[in-house]
Backbone as JSON Lines, residues from 0, in Angstrom:
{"i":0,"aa":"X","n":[0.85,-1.17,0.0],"ca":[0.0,0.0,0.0],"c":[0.9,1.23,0.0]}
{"i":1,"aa":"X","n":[0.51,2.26,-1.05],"ca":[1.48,3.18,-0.99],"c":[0.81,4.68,-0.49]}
{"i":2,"aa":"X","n":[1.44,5.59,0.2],"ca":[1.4,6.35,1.23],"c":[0.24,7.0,0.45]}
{"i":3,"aa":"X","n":[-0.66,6.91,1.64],"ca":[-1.75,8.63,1.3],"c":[-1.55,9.76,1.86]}
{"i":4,"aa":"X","n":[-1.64,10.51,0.68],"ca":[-1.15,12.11,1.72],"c":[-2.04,13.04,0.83]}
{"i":5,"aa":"X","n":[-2.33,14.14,1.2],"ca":[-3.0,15.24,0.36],"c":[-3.63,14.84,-0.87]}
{"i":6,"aa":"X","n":[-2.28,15.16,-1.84],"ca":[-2.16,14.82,-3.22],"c":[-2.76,14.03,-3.68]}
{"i":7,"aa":"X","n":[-2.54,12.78,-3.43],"ca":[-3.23,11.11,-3.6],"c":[-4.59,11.38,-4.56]}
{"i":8,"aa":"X","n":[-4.98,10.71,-5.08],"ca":[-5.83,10.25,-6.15],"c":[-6.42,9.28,-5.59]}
{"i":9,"aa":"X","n":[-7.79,9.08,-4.91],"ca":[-8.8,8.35,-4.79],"c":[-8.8,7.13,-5.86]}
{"i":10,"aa":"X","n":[-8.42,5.67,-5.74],"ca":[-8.57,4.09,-6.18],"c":[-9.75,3.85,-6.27]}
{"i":11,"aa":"X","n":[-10.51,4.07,-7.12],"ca":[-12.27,3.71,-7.19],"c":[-12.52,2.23,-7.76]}
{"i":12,"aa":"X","n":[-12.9,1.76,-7.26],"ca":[-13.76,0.3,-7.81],"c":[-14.0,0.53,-9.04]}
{"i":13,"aa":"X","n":[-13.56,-0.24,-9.92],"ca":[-14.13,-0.67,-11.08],"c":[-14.89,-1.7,-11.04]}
{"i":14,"aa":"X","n":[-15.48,-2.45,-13.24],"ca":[-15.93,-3.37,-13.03],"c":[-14.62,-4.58,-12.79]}
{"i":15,"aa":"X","n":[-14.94,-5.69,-12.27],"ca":[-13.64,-6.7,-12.16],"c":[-12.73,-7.02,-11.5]}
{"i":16,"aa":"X","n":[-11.64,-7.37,-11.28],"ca":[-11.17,-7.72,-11.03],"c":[-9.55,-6.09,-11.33]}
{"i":17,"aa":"X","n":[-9.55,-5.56,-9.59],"ca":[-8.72,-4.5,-9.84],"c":[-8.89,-3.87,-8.03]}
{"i":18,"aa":"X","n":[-7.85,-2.71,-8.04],"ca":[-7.46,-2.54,-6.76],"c":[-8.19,-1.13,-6.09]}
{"i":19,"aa":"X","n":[-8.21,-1.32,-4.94],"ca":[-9.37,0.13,-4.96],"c":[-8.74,1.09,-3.29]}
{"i":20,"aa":"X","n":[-8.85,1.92,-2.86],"ca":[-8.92,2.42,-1.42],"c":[-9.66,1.69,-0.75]}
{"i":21,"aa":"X","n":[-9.1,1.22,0.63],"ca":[-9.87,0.5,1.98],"c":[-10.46,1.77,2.8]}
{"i":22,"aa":"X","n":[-11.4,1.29,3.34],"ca":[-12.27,2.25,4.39],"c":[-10.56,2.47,4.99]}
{"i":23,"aa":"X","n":[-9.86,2.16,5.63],"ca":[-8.73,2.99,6.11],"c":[-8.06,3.94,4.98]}
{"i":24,"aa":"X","n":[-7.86,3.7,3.92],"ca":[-7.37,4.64,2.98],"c":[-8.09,5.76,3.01]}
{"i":25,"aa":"X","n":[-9.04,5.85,2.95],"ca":[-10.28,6.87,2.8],"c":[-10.25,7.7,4.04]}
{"i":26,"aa":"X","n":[-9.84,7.09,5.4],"ca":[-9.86,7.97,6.4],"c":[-8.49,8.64,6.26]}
{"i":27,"aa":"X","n":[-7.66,7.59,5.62],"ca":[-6.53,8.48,6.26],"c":[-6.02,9.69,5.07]}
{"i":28,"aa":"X","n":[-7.07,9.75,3.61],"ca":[-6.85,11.13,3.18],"c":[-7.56,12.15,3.83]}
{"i":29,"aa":"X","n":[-8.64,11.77,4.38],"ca":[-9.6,12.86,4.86],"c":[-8.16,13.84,6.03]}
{"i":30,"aa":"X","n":[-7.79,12.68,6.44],"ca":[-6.66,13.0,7.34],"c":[-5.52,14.24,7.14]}
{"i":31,"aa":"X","n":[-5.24,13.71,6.0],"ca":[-4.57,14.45,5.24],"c":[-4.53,15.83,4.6]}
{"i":32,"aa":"X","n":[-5.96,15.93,3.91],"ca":[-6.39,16.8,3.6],"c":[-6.75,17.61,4.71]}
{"i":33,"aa":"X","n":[-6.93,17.42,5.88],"ca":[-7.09,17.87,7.08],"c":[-6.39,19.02,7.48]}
{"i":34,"aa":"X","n":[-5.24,18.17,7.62],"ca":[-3.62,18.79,7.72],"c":[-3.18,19.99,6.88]}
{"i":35,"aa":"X","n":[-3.87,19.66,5.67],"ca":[-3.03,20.69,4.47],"c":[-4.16,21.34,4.53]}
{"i":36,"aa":"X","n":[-5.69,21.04,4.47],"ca":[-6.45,22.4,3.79],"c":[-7.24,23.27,5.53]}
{"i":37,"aa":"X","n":[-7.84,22.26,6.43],"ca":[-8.42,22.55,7.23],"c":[-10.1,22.35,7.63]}
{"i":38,"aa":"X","n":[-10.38,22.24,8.42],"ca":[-11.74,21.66,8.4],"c":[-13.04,21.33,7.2]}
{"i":39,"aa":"X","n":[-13.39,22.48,6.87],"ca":[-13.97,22.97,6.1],"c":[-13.89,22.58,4.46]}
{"i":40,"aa":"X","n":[-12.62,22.83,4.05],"ca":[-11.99,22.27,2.59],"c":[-11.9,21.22,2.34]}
{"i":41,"aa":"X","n":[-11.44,20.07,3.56],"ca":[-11.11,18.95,3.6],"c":[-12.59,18.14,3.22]}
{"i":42,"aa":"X","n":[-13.7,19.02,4.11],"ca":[-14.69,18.04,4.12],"c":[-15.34,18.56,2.32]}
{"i":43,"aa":"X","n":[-15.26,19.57,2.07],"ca":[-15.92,19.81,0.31],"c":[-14.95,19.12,-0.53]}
{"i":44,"aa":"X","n":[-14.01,19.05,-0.29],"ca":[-12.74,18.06,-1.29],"c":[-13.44,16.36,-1.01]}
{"i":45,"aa":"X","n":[-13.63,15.72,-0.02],"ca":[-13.52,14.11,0.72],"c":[-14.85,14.39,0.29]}
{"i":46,"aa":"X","n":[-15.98,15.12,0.43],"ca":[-17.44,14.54,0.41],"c":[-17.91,14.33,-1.52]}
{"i":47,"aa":"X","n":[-16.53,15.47,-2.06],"ca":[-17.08,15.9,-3.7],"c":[-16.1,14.61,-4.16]}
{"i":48,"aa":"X","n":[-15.42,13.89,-3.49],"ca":[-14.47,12.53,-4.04],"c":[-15.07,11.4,-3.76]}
{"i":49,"aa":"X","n":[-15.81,11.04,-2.26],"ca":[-16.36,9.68,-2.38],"c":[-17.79,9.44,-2.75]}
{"i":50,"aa":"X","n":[-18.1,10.64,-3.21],"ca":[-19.63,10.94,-3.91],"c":[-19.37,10.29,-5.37]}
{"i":51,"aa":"X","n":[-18.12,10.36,-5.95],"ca":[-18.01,9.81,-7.24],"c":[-17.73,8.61,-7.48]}
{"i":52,"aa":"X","n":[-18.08,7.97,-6.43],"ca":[-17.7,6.21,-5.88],"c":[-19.02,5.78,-7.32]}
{"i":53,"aa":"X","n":[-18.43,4.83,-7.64],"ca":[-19.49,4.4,-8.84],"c":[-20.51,3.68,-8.3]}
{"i":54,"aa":"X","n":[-21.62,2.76,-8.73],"ca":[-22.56,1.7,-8.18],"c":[-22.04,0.23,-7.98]}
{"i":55,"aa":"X","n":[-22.58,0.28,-6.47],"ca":[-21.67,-1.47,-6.31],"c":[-19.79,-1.31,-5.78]}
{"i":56,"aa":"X","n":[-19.58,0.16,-6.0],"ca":[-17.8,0.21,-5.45],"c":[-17.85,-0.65,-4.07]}
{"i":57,"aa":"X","n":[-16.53,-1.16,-4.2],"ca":[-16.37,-2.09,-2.7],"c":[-16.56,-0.57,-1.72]}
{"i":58,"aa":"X","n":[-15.97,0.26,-2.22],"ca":[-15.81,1.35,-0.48],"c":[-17.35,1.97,-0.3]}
{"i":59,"aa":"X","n":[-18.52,1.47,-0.75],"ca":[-19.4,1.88,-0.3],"c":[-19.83,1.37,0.93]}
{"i":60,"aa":"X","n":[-19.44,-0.44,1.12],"ca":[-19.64,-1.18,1.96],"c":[-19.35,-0.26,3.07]}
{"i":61,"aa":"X","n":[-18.01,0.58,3.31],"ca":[-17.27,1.41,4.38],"c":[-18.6,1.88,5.64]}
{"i":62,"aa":"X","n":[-19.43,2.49,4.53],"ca":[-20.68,3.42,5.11],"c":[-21.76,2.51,5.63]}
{"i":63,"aa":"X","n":[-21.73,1.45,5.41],"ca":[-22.9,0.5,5.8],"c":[-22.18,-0.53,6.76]}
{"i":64,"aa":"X","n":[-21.06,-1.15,6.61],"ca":[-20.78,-2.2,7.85],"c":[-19.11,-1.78,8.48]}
{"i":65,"aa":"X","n":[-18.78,-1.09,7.9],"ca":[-17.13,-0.55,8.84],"c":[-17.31,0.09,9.69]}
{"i":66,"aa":"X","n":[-17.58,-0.02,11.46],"ca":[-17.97,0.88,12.27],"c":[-17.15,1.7,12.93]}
{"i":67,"aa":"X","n":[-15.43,1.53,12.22],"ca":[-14.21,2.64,12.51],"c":[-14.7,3.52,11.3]}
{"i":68,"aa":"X","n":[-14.92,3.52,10.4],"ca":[-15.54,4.45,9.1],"c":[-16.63,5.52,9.83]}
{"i":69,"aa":"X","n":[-17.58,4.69,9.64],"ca":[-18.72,5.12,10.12],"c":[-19.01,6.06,10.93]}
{"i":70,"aa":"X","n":[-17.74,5.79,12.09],"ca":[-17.61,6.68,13.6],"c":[-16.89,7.88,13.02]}
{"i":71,"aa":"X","n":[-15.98,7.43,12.19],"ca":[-14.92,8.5,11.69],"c":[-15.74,9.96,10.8]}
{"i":72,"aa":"X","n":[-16.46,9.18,10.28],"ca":[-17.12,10.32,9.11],"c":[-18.29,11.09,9.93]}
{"i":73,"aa":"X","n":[-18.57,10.15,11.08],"ca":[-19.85,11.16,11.85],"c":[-19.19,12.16,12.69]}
{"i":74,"aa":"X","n":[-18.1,11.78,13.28],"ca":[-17.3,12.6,14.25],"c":[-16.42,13.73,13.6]}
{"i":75,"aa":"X","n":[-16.45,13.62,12.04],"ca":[-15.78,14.77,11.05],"c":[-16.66,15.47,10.45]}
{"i":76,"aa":"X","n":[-18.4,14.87,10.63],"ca":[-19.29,15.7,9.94],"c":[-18.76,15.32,8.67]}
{"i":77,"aa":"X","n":[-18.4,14.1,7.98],"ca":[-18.5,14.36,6.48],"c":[-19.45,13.34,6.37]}
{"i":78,"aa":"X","n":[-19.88,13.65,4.26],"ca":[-21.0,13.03,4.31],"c":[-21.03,11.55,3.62]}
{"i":79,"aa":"X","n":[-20.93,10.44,3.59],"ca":[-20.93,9.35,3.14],"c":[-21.97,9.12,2.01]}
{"i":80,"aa":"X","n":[-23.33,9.6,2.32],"ca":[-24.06,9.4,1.22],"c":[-24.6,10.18,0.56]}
{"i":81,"aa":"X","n":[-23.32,10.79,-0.03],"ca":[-24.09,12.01,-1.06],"c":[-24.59,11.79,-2.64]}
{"i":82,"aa":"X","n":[-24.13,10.36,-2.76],"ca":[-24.51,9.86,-3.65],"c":[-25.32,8.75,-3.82]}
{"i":83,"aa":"X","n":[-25.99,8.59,-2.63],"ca":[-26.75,7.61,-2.61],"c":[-28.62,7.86,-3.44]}
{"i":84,"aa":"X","n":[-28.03,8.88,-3.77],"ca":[-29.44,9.13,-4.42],"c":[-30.96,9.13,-3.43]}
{"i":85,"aa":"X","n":[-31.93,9.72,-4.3],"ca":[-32.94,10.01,-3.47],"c":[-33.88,8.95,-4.36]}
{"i":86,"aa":"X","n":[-34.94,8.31,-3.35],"ca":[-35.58,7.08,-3.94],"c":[-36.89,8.02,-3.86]}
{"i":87,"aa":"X","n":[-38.13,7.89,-4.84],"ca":[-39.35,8.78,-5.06],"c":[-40.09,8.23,-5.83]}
{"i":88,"aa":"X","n":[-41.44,7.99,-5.62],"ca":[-42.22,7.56,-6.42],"c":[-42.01,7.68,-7.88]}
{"i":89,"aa":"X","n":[-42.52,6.82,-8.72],"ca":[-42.75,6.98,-10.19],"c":[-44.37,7.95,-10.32]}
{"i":90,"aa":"X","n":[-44.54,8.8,-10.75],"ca":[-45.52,9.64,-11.05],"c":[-46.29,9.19,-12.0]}
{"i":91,"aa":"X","n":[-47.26,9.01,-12.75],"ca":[-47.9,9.05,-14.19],"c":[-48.8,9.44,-14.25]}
């Protein structure tokens, strides 16, 4: 595993067979970005990056059964499911 720091480029799930960020990777840019931008930036940078998690990415699991994740993102105020879409009737 090679170092996350600021800079780093988010590993997104593809389809197949390929390598992605662990719920620890993910905390420890928020971390990062922490360091370098500050509360505020960190969380519009980390919430506008794992929002672009595709459908089915392994790191979505993070938000639903990792409860070091889970704790981490509530206690930073960031948002895990900003892409989880809004479910609404079909109209006709």
């Amino acid at each position: 595993m090679s170092a996350i720091t600021w800079d780093s480029v988010p590993d997104y799930d593809q389809w197949g067979v390929d390598s992605s960020w662990s719920c620890d990777q993910w905390i420890m840019w928020h971390k990062s970005l922490l360091a370098k931008f500050g509360k505020e930036r960190a969380k519009l940078i980390w919430d506008y990056a794992y929002a672009k998690s595709g459908n089915l990415s392994s790191n979505l699991d993070c938000r639903t059964f990792n409860s070091t994740f889970k704790k981490y993102v509530a206690d930073n105020d960031l948002n895990p499911m900003a892409n989880a879409g809004v479910f609404a009737p079909v109209l006709s």
